[in-house]
Tab-separated table of C-alpha atoms in Angstrom:
chain	number	residue	atom	x	y	z
L	1	MET	CA	32.729	6.781	1.402
L	2	SER	CA	31.032	3.424	0.836
L	3	LYS	CA	28.469	2.917	-1.908
L	4	ASP	CA	25.768	2.457	0.753
L	5	THR	CA	26.228	6.003	2.033
L	6	ASP	CA	26.840	7.774	-1.275
L	7	VAL	CA	24.106	10.081	-2.498
L	8	ILE	CA	22.869	8.954	-5.914
L	9	LEU	CA	22.217	12.109	-7.909
L	10	PRO	CA	19.829	12.605	-10.863
L	11	GLY	CA	21.213	11.173	-14.077
L	12	ALA	CA	21.616	7.701	-12.557
L	13	THR	CA	19.257	4.804	-13.288
L	14	LEU	CA	16.899	3.601	-10.559
L	15	GLY	CA	15.289	0.170	-10.684
L	16	VAL	CA	12.017	-1.213	-9.395
L	17	LEU	CA	10.884	-4.809	-9.010
L	18	GLY	CA	7.272	-4.982	-10.106
L	19	GLY	CA	5.443	-3.326	-12.962
L	20	GLY	CA	2.087	-2.340	-11.441
L	21	GLN	CA	0.591	1.079	-10.859
L	22	LEU	CA	2.757	1.804	-7.815
L	23	GLY	CA	5.815	1.163	-9.962
L	24	ARG	CA	4.391	3.397	-12.681
L	25	MET	CA	3.941	6.312	-10.265
L	26	PHE	CA	7.419	5.726	-8.840
L	27	VAL	CA	8.819	5.835	-12.385
L	28	HIS	CA	6.990	9.102	-13.097
L	29	ALA	CA	8.368	10.652	-9.877
L	30	ALA	CA	11.923	9.471	-10.568
L	31	GLN	CA	11.825	10.721	-14.146
L	32	ALA	CA	10.486	14.118	-13.049
L	33	MET	CA	13.558	14.407	-10.793
L	34	GLY	CA	15.932	13.581	-13.657
L	35	TYR	CA	16.577	9.876	-13.114
L	36	PHE	CA	16.477	7.112	-15.685
L	37	THR	CA	14.408	4.069	-14.704
L	38	ALA	CA	14.366	0.303	-15.154
L	39	VAL	CA	11.443	-2.022	-14.401
L	40	LEU	CA	11.698	-5.777	-13.934
L	41	ASP	CA	8.342	-7.414	-14.675
L	42	GLN	CA	7.553	-10.236	-17.081
L	43	ASP	CA	4.294	-8.637	-18.315
L	44	ALA	CA	4.984	-6.862	-21.622
L	45	THR	CA	2.075	-4.463	-20.983
L	46	SER	CA	2.751	-3.753	-17.305
L	47	PRO	CA	1.782	-0.161	-16.346
L	48	ALA	CA	5.304	0.660	-15.104
L	49	GLY	CA	7.107	-1.121	-17.910
L	50	LEU	CA	5.212	0.876	-20.534
L	51	VAL	CA	6.559	4.212	-19.228
L	52	SER	CA	10.088	3.223	-18.135
L	53	HIS	CA	13.364	3.772	-19.991
L	54	HIS	CA	14.182	0.066	-19.577
L	55	HIS	CA	11.805	-2.878	-19.189
L	56	ILE	CA	13.371	-6.219	-18.273
L	57	ARG	CA	10.713	-8.816	-19.083
L	58	THR	CA	11.592	-11.678	-16.770
L	59	GLY	CA	10.328	-13.215	-13.557
L	60	TYR	CA	11.466	-11.839	-10.214
L	61	GLU	CA	13.849	-14.731	-9.584
L	62	ASP	CA	15.331	-15.002	-13.080
L	63	PRO	CA	19.145	-14.820	-12.674
L	64	GLN	CA	19.708	-13.101	-16.023
L	65	GLY	CA	16.984	-10.541	-15.362
L	66	LEU	CA	18.340	-9.713	-11.925
L	67	ALA	CA	21.880	-9.453	-13.309
L	68	GLU	CA	20.684	-7.036	-15.993
L	69	LEU	CA	18.829	-4.932	-13.418
L	70	ALA	CA	21.960	-4.783	-11.260
L	71	ARG	CA	24.080	-3.827	-14.291
L	72	LEU	CA	21.779	-0.958	-15.281
L	73	CYS	CA	20.922	0.498	-11.883
L	74	ALA	CA	22.556	2.503	-9.115
L	75	ALA	CA	19.829	1.455	-6.618
L	76	VAL	CA	16.714	-0.727	-6.583
L	77	THR	CA	13.360	-0.696	-4.778
L	78	THR	CA	10.138	-2.718	-4.960
L	79	GLU	CA	6.508	-1.815	-5.564
L	80	PHE	CA	5.023	-5.151	-4.561
L	81	GLU	CA	5.347	-6.850	-1.170
L	82	ASN	CA	5.242	-10.349	-2.603
L	83	VAL	CA	8.446	-9.964	-4.616
L	84	PRO	CA	10.655	-12.811	-3.311
L	85	ALA	CA	12.853	-11.508	-0.513
L	86	GLY	CA	15.648	-13.659	-1.913
L	87	ALA	CA	15.694	-11.601	-5.099
L	88	LEU	CA	16.150	-8.425	-3.055
L	89	ASN	CA	18.923	-10.070	-1.039
L	90	GLN	CA	20.691	-11.149	-4.224
L	91	LEU	CA	20.582	-7.616	-5.651
L	92	ALA	CA	21.812	-6.216	-2.331
L	93	THR	CA	25.158	-7.957	-2.811
L	94	SER	CA	26.034	-5.452	-5.541
L	95	LEU	CA	23.976	-2.274	-5.004
L	96	PRO	CA	21.746	-0.484	-2.446
L	97	VAL	CA	18.306	-2.099	-2.139
L	98	SER	CA	15.496	-0.503	-0.159
L	99	PRO	CA	13.556	-1.796	1.588
L	100	ALA	CA	15.824	-4.699	2.561
L	101	GLY	CA	14.817	-8.266	1.851
L	102	SER	CA	14.681	-8.934	5.602
L	103	ALA	CA	12.016	-6.246	6.108
L	104	VAL	CA	9.985	-7.401	3.114
L	105	ALA	CA	10.146	-11.003	4.383
L	106	ILE	CA	8.481	-9.931	7.642
L	107	ALA	CA	5.738	-8.083	5.747
L	108	GLN	CA	5.143	-11.209	3.644
L	109	ASP	CA	4.365	-13.394	6.662
L	110	ARG	CA	1.519	-12.394	8.981
L	111	ALA	CA	2.900	-14.496	11.822
L	112	ALA	CA	6.324	-12.825	11.615
L	113	GLU	CA	4.598	-9.458	11.219
L	114	LYS	CA	2.538	-9.945	14.398
L	115	ALA	CA	5.629	-11.049	16.306
L	116	HIS	CA	7.403	-7.880	15.164
L	117	PHE	CA	4.530	-5.713	16.417
L	118	VAL	CA	4.715	-7.401	19.816
L	119	LYS	CA	8.498	-6.928	19.899
L	120	CYS	CA	8.055	-3.199	19.146
L	121	GLY	CA	5.442	-2.803	21.888
L	122	VAL	CA	2.776	-1.834	19.354
L	123	PRO	CA	-0.737	-3.151	20.195
L	124	CYS	CA	-2.324	-5.585	17.739
L	125	ALA	CA	-5.445	-7.747	17.850
L	126	PRO	CA	-5.241	-10.929	19.957
L	127	TYR	CA	-4.175	-13.750	17.622
L	128	ALA	CA	-2.989	-17.317	17.266
L	129	VAL	CA	-0.828	-18.967	14.618
L	130	ILE	CA	-2.375	-22.083	13.058
L	131	ALA	CA	-0.033	-24.219	10.986
L	132	THR	CA	-0.766	-27.696	12.393
L	133	PRO	CA	-3.824	-29.664	13.571
L	134	GLU	CA	-2.420	-29.400	17.099
L	135	GLN	CA	-2.334	-25.592	16.923
L	136	LEU	CA	-5.876	-25.620	15.544
L	137	ALA	CA	-7.056	-27.729	18.483
L	138	ALA	CA	-5.275	-25.458	20.957
L	139	VAL	CA	-6.964	-22.229	19.828
L	140	ASN	CA	-8.480	-20.319	22.740
L	141	ASP	CA	-12.254	-19.835	22.492
L	142	ALA	CA	-11.711	-16.179	23.403
L	143	LEU	CA	-10.376	-15.577	19.850
L	144	LEU	CA	-13.804	-16.346	18.372
L	145	PRO	CA	-15.465	-14.871	16.472
L	146	GLY	CA	-12.417	-14.057	14.425
L	147	ILE	CA	-10.876	-13.746	10.968
L	148	LEU	CA	-8.664	-16.540	9.670
L	149	LYS	CA	-6.010	-15.163	7.310
L	150	THR	CA	-3.386	-17.016	5.331
L	151	ALA	CA	0.044	-16.142	6.701
L	152	ARG	CA	1.355	-15.481	3.196
L	153	MET	CA	0.129	-14.018	-0.122
L	154	GLY	CA	-3.096	-12.422	1.139
L	155	TYR	CA	-4.007	-8.857	0.147
L	156	ASP	CA	-7.109	-6.780	-0.699
L	157	GLY	CA	-9.288	-9.125	1.329
L	158	LYS	CA	-8.025	-12.290	-0.384
L	159	GLY	CA	-7.079	-15.337	1.692
L	160	GLN	CA	-9.400	-14.383	4.556
L	161	VAL	CA	-12.415	-16.128	6.077
L	162	ARG	CA	-14.628	-14.897	8.926
L	163	VAL	CA	-15.400	-17.597	11.480
L	164	LYS	CA	-17.738	-17.654	14.484
L	165	THR	CA	-17.362	-21.171	15.872
L	166	ARG	CA	-14.685	-23.824	16.218
L	167	ALA	CA	-16.437	-25.851	13.509
L	168	GLU	CA	-16.343	-22.885	11.131
L	169	LEU	CA	-12.684	-22.350	11.993
L	170	ALA	CA	-11.800	-25.942	11.154
L	171	ALA	CA	-13.765	-25.757	7.897
L	172	ALA	CA	-12.106	-22.470	6.959
L	173	TRP	CA	-8.620	-23.888	7.541
L	174	GLU	CA	-9.510	-26.795	5.230
L	175	GLN	CA	-10.894	-24.327	2.670
L	176	LEU	CA	-7.621	-22.378	2.735
L	177	GLY	CA	-5.671	-25.567	2.047
L	178	ARG	CA	-4.373	-26.172	5.588
L	179	VAL	CA	-1.604	-23.643	4.946
L	180	ALA	CA	-0.080	-21.609	7.778
L	181	CYS	CA	-2.646	-19.061	8.964
L	182	VAL	CA	-3.200	-16.438	11.615
L	183	LEU	CA	-6.509	-16.273	13.488
L	184	GLU	CA	-7.275	-12.735	14.656
L	185	LYS	CA	-9.983	-11.951	17.173
L	186	MET	CA	-12.796	-9.856	15.671
L	187	LEU	CA	-12.798	-6.459	17.369
L	188	PRO	CA	-15.532	-3.772	17.436
L	189	LEU	CA	-14.216	-1.345	14.807
L	190	ALA	CA	-15.135	2.315	14.491
L	191	HIS	CA	-12.996	2.941	11.399
L	192	GLU	CA	-9.530	2.412	9.944
L	193	CYS	CA	-6.532	4.648	9.462
L	194	SER	CA	-2.978	4.459	8.155
L	195	VAL	CA	0.341	6.254	8.413
L	196	ILE	CA	3.002	6.484	5.731
L	197	VAL	CA	6.540	7.061	6.945
L	198	ALA	CA	9.767	7.394	4.982
L	199	ARG	CA	13.017	6.380	6.662
L	200	GLY	CA	16.462	7.069	5.261
L	201	ARG	CA	19.682	5.071	5.467
L	202	ASN	CA	20.868	7.394	8.245
L	203	GLY	CA	17.759	6.754	10.366
L	204	ASP	CA	16.060	10.071	9.548
L	205	ILE	CA	12.296	9.595	9.412
L	206	VAL	CA	9.481	11.786	8.077
L	207	ASN	CA	5.766	11.141	7.669
L	208	LEU	CA	2.662	12.040	5.758
L	209	PRO	CA	-0.405	13.095	7.790
L	210	VAL	CA	-2.473	10.299	9.315
L	211	GLN	CA	-5.032	9.032	6.808
L	212	ARG	CA	-8.604	7.955	7.606
L	213	ASN	CA	-9.663	5.049	5.400
L	214	LEU	CA	-12.872	3.349	4.324
L	215	HIS	CA	-12.665	-0.182	2.939
L	216	ARG	CA	-15.387	-1.946	0.967
L	217	GLU	CA	-15.195	-5.723	0.452
L	218	GLY	CA	-11.604	-5.689	1.672
L	219	ILE	CA	-10.419	-3.048	-0.816
L	220	LEU	CA	-9.630	0.558	0.057
L	221	ALA	CA	-12.405	2.779	-1.311
L	222	VAL	CA	-11.945	6.246	0.234
L	223	THR	CA	-9.130	8.051	2.044
L	224	GLU	CA	-9.794	11.361	3.838
L	225	VAL	CA	-6.933	13.567	4.992
L	226	TYR	CA	-7.525	16.928	6.647
L	227	ALA	CA	-7.315	18.529	10.064
L	228	GLY	CA	-9.727	16.800	12.426
L	229	ASN	CA	-10.154	13.600	10.389
L	230	LEU	CA	-9.023	11.835	13.582
L	231	PRO	CA	-8.759	13.050	17.174
L	232	ALA	CA	-5.285	14.502	17.751
L	233	ALA	CA	-4.375	11.937	20.417
L	234	GLN	CA	-5.269	9.043	18.075
L	235	ALA	CA	-3.227	10.538	15.254
L	236	GLU	CA	-0.219	11.015	17.529
L	237	GLN	CA	-0.478	7.439	18.784
L	238	ALA	CA	-0.663	6.074	15.237
L	239	LEU	CA	2.344	8.103	14.158
L	240	ALA	CA	4.424	7.017	17.163
L	241	ALA	CA	3.523	3.369	16.544
L	242	ALA	CA	4.395	3.587	12.839
L	243	LYS	CA	7.791	5.100	13.620
L	244	SER	CA	8.445	2.379	16.204
L	245	VAL	CA	7.652	-0.324	13.634
L	246	ALA	CA	9.977	1.291	11.049
L	247	ASP	CA	12.803	1.774	13.539
L	248	GLY	CA	12.430	-1.797	14.773
L	249	LEU	CA	12.961	-3.067	11.212
L	250	ASP	CA	15.893	-0.692	10.647
L	251	TYR	CA	13.768	0.135	7.634
L	252	VAL	CA	14.905	2.136	4.615
L	253	GLY	CA	12.191	3.321	2.249
L	254	VAL	CA	8.496	4.166	2.315
L	255	LEU	CA	6.407	2.114	4.741
L	256	CYS	CA	2.642	2.139	5.286
L	257	VAL	CA	1.310	0.995	8.657
L	258	GLU	CA	-2.428	0.279	8.759
L	259	PHE	CA	-4.486	0.499	11.959
L	260	PHE	CA	-7.929	-0.405	13.240
L	261	VAL	CA	-9.565	2.259	15.411
L	262	LEU	CA	-11.804	0.520	17.944
L	263	GLN	CA	-15.133	1.821	19.176
L	264	ASP	CA	-13.554	2.692	22.525
L	265	GLY	CA	-11.003	4.875	20.727
L	266	LYS	CA	-8.062	2.492	21.102
L	267	LEU	CA	-5.743	1.752	18.187
L	268	VAL	CA	-4.454	-1.658	17.119
L	269	VAL	CA	-2.073	-2.166	14.219
L	270	ASN	CA	-3.416	-4.320	11.388
L	271	GLU	CA	-0.572	-4.803	8.922
L	272	ILE	CA	2.321	-3.140	7.127
L	273	ALA	CA	3.043	-2.588	3.451
L	274	PRO	CA	6.751	-2.154	2.581
L	275	ARG	CA	6.079	0.283	-0.254
L	276	PRO	CA	3.917	3.270	-1.172
L	277	HIS	CA	0.232	2.610	-0.557
L	278	ASN	CA	-3.217	3.392	-1.954
L	279	SER	CA	-3.964	5.531	1.078
L	280	GLY	CA	-1.022	7.826	0.284
L	281	HIS	CA	-2.039	8.656	-3.281
L	282	TYR	CA	-3.625	11.954	-2.216
L	283	SER	CA	-0.084	13.223	-1.500
L	284	GLN	CA	0.459	13.622	-5.256
L	285	ASN	CA	-1.867	16.640	-5.285
L	286	ALA	CA	-2.298	17.683	-1.650
L	287	CYS	CA	1.302	17.694	-0.368
L	288	ASP	CA	4.512	19.407	-1.411
L	289	VAL	CA	6.324	16.029	-1.404
L	290	SER	CA	4.461	12.906	-2.582
L	291	GLN	CA	4.977	9.398	-1.256
L	292	PHE	CA	6.645	8.498	-4.559
L	293	GLU	CA	9.167	11.323	-4.324
L	294	LEU	CA	9.873	10.122	-0.784
L	295	GLN	CA	10.534	6.659	-2.227
L	296	VAL	CA	13.075	8.158	-4.651
L	297	ARG	CA	14.735	10.186	-1.888
L	298	CYS	CA	15.044	7.166	0.422
L	299	MET	CA	16.690	4.899	-2.136
L	300	THR	CA	19.102	7.563	-3.400
L	301	GLY	CA	20.182	8.949	-0.027
L	302	LEU	CA	18.784	12.394	-0.812
L	303	PRO	CA	17.652	14.459	2.199
L	304	LEU	CA	14.230	13.661	3.620
L	305	THR	CA	12.240	16.842	4.199
L	306	GLN	CA	9.046	16.695	6.239
L	307	PRO	CA	6.117	16.815	3.764
L	308	ARG	CA	3.595	19.605	4.207
L	309	GLN	CA	-0.061	19.137	3.296
L	310	HIS	CA	-1.287	22.332	1.645
L	311	SER	CA	-4.900	21.289	0.921
L	312	PRO	CA	-7.550	19.130	2.579
L	313	SER	CA	-7.916	16.058	0.382
L	314	ILE	CA	-10.009	12.975	-0.365
L	315	MET	CA	-8.917	10.082	-2.572
L	316	LEU	CA	-11.459	7.874	-4.353
L	317	ASN	CA	-10.243	4.476	-5.561
L	318	LEU	CA	-11.421	3.782	-9.131
L	319	LEU	CA	-12.182	0.096	-9.661
L	320	GLY	CA	-13.047	-1.565	-12.940
L	321	ASP	CA	-16.668	-1.897	-11.765
L	322	LEU	CA	-17.171	1.772	-12.751
L	323	TRP	CA	-16.751	0.781	-16.419
L	324	PHE	CA	-19.720	-1.623	-16.093
L	325	ARG	CA	-22.258	0.687	-14.446
L	326	GLN	CA	-24.762	0.174	-17.269
L	327	GLY	CA	-24.777	-3.601	-16.767
L	328	GLY	CA	-23.750	-6.257	-19.248
L	329	ASP	CA	-20.232	-7.340	-20.167
L	330	THR	CA	-19.216	-4.450	-22.428
L	331	PRO	CA	-17.174	-1.789	-20.628
L	332	ALA	CA	-17.981	1.897	-21.141
L	333	THR	CA	-15.616	4.739	-20.283
L	334	PRO	CA	-16.803	6.661	-17.178
L	335	ALA	CA	-17.788	10.320	-17.557
L	336	TRP	CA	-14.371	11.777	-16.747
L	337	ASP	CA	-15.324	15.042	-18.468
L	338	LYS	CA	-18.156	15.606	-15.996
L	339	VAL	CA	-15.922	14.747	-13.048
L	340	LEU	CA	-13.192	17.099	-14.234
L	341	GLN	CA	-15.669	19.980	-14.394
L	342	LEU	CA	-15.594	19.900	-10.595
L	343	PRO	CA	-12.953	22.135	-8.989
L	344	GLY	CA	-9.925	20.443	-7.471
L	345	CYS	CA	-10.372	17.036	-9.137
L	346	HIS	CA	-7.170	15.328	-10.273
L	347	LEU	CA	-7.523	12.126	-12.330
L	348	HIS	CA	-4.842	9.422	-12.235
L	349	LEU	CA	-5.381	6.399	-14.508
L	350	TYR	CA	-2.910	3.525	-14.527
L	351	GLY	CA	-2.711	2.654	-18.225
L	352	LYS	CA	-4.308	-0.787	-17.854
L	353	ALA	CA	-5.708	-2.032	-21.145
L	354	ASP	CA	-8.738	-3.899	-19.828
L	355	ALA	CA	-11.231	-2.851	-17.173
L	356	LYS	CA	-12.281	-5.738	-14.919
L	357	ARG	CA	-14.556	-5.739	-11.898
L	358	GLY	CA	-12.513	-5.345	-8.719
L	359	ARG	CA	-9.395	-4.293	-10.638
L	360	LYS	CA	-7.693	-1.058	-9.574
L	361	MET	CA	-7.809	1.143	-12.666
L	362	GLY	CA	-6.930	4.516	-11.164
L	363	HIS	CA	-7.732	7.018	-8.454
L	364	LEU	CA	-9.230	10.462	-8.162
L	365	ASN	CA	-7.615	12.984	-5.838
L	366	ILE	CA	-9.835	15.875	-4.740
L	367	THR	CA	-8.414	18.988	-3.078
L	368	ALA	CA	-10.165	22.067	-1.695
L	369	ALA	CA	-9.647	24.923	0.714
L	370	THR	CA	-11.673	23.394	3.565
L	371	PRO	CA	-12.686	19.907	4.757
L	372	GLU	CA	-16.331	20.781	4.107
L	373	ALA	CA	-15.617	21.834	0.521
L	374	VAL	CA	-13.514	18.777	-0.276
L	375	ARG	CA	-16.190	16.427	1.061
L	376	ALA	CA	-18.900	18.185	-0.948
L	377	THR	CA	-16.892	17.911	-4.164
L	378	ALA	CA	-15.879	14.307	-3.494
L	379	LEU	CA	-19.489	13.296	-2.932
L	380	LYS	CA	-20.490	14.956	-6.220
L	381	ALA	CA	-17.712	13.119	-8.033
L	382	ALA	CA	-18.763	9.835	-6.432
L	383	GLU	CA	-22.366	10.402	-7.530
L	384	ILE	CA	-21.295	11.042	-11.136
L	385	LEU	CA	-19.149	7.898	-11.177
L	386	GLY	CA	-21.624	5.646	-9.382
L	387	ILE	CA	-19.513	5.233	-6.238
L	388	ALA	CA	-21.575	4.757	-3.068
L	389	PRO	CA	-21.625	7.806	-0.767
L	390	PHE	CA	-19.516	7.810	2.393
């Protein structure tokens, strides 16, 4: 049997490129299952590096760091979509890497990502690629008003400018440095949702329930997951589209596919994340298999069992702004004791030393027996923390 199809059992060392909170939660899940872990991230205080058995403190493209990761590990994954695809490809010459560099490369480039959606027959917003003055001049007026997004390195609302006129579009492209961009037509949104799928090396695919999401200033704020959070037909369409995207990439690993739900009820895909995702954090406390355990199972060739959600759940994203509720520049620890008096509240903090406005510091998972109860508790928790109601 080839190394690619061998099952990697607990006791082996699993590696992750990237030392952020997603890597930290992957490390926790892998360690709970009996694996050793190695993190490659140059930050000495990275959240994942602080809790891993091995921390290789180099850049993602450092040859010695990559060689050490390959020496230590039986398989490698990533927690960050902007890890250079070339680094993943290099590692793949000596050990299983999931997701593949080719899939991550598509997720890193909005133009390639849109082309993949079209190829898979999955609806996306009307768009145009703008990489030259000629392409800028050729933009169809029907795409305005729209959102101009850099093709690469944009996330959490960064690298995006809303434009209403051709003059604003030209100015925005200058503002973004005349780099390759994608202009997306602005559509009348009702809300947003996402689907997390896990696909194994043998093509088996399982999914978490469809998640309804609320973003504020381009950053995920609230995820709600319970029966009836979306009409059944919408949820089925989103799931089918997500599986089509994963199959089309011959994907191995955990993949999040984000969607816009339009006011007429139609779905269009927004983007993909080739890793676990904020909107799947609730699975740690509301499902019998979390997205991070699915990540471990995918990369090791362990069986993928369909996760079951046992409790209605809401996830609240905890940004550094909560530490500055009283005003001024001195952070103050939020009232976690008051929050944890509420039934079904599960606090996850990421071990980041400094709270900064807009920085993801943790999340709060709330579970309850009914959708009504979980919403009531989540709104109480939000009030205590100073998070706007939803």
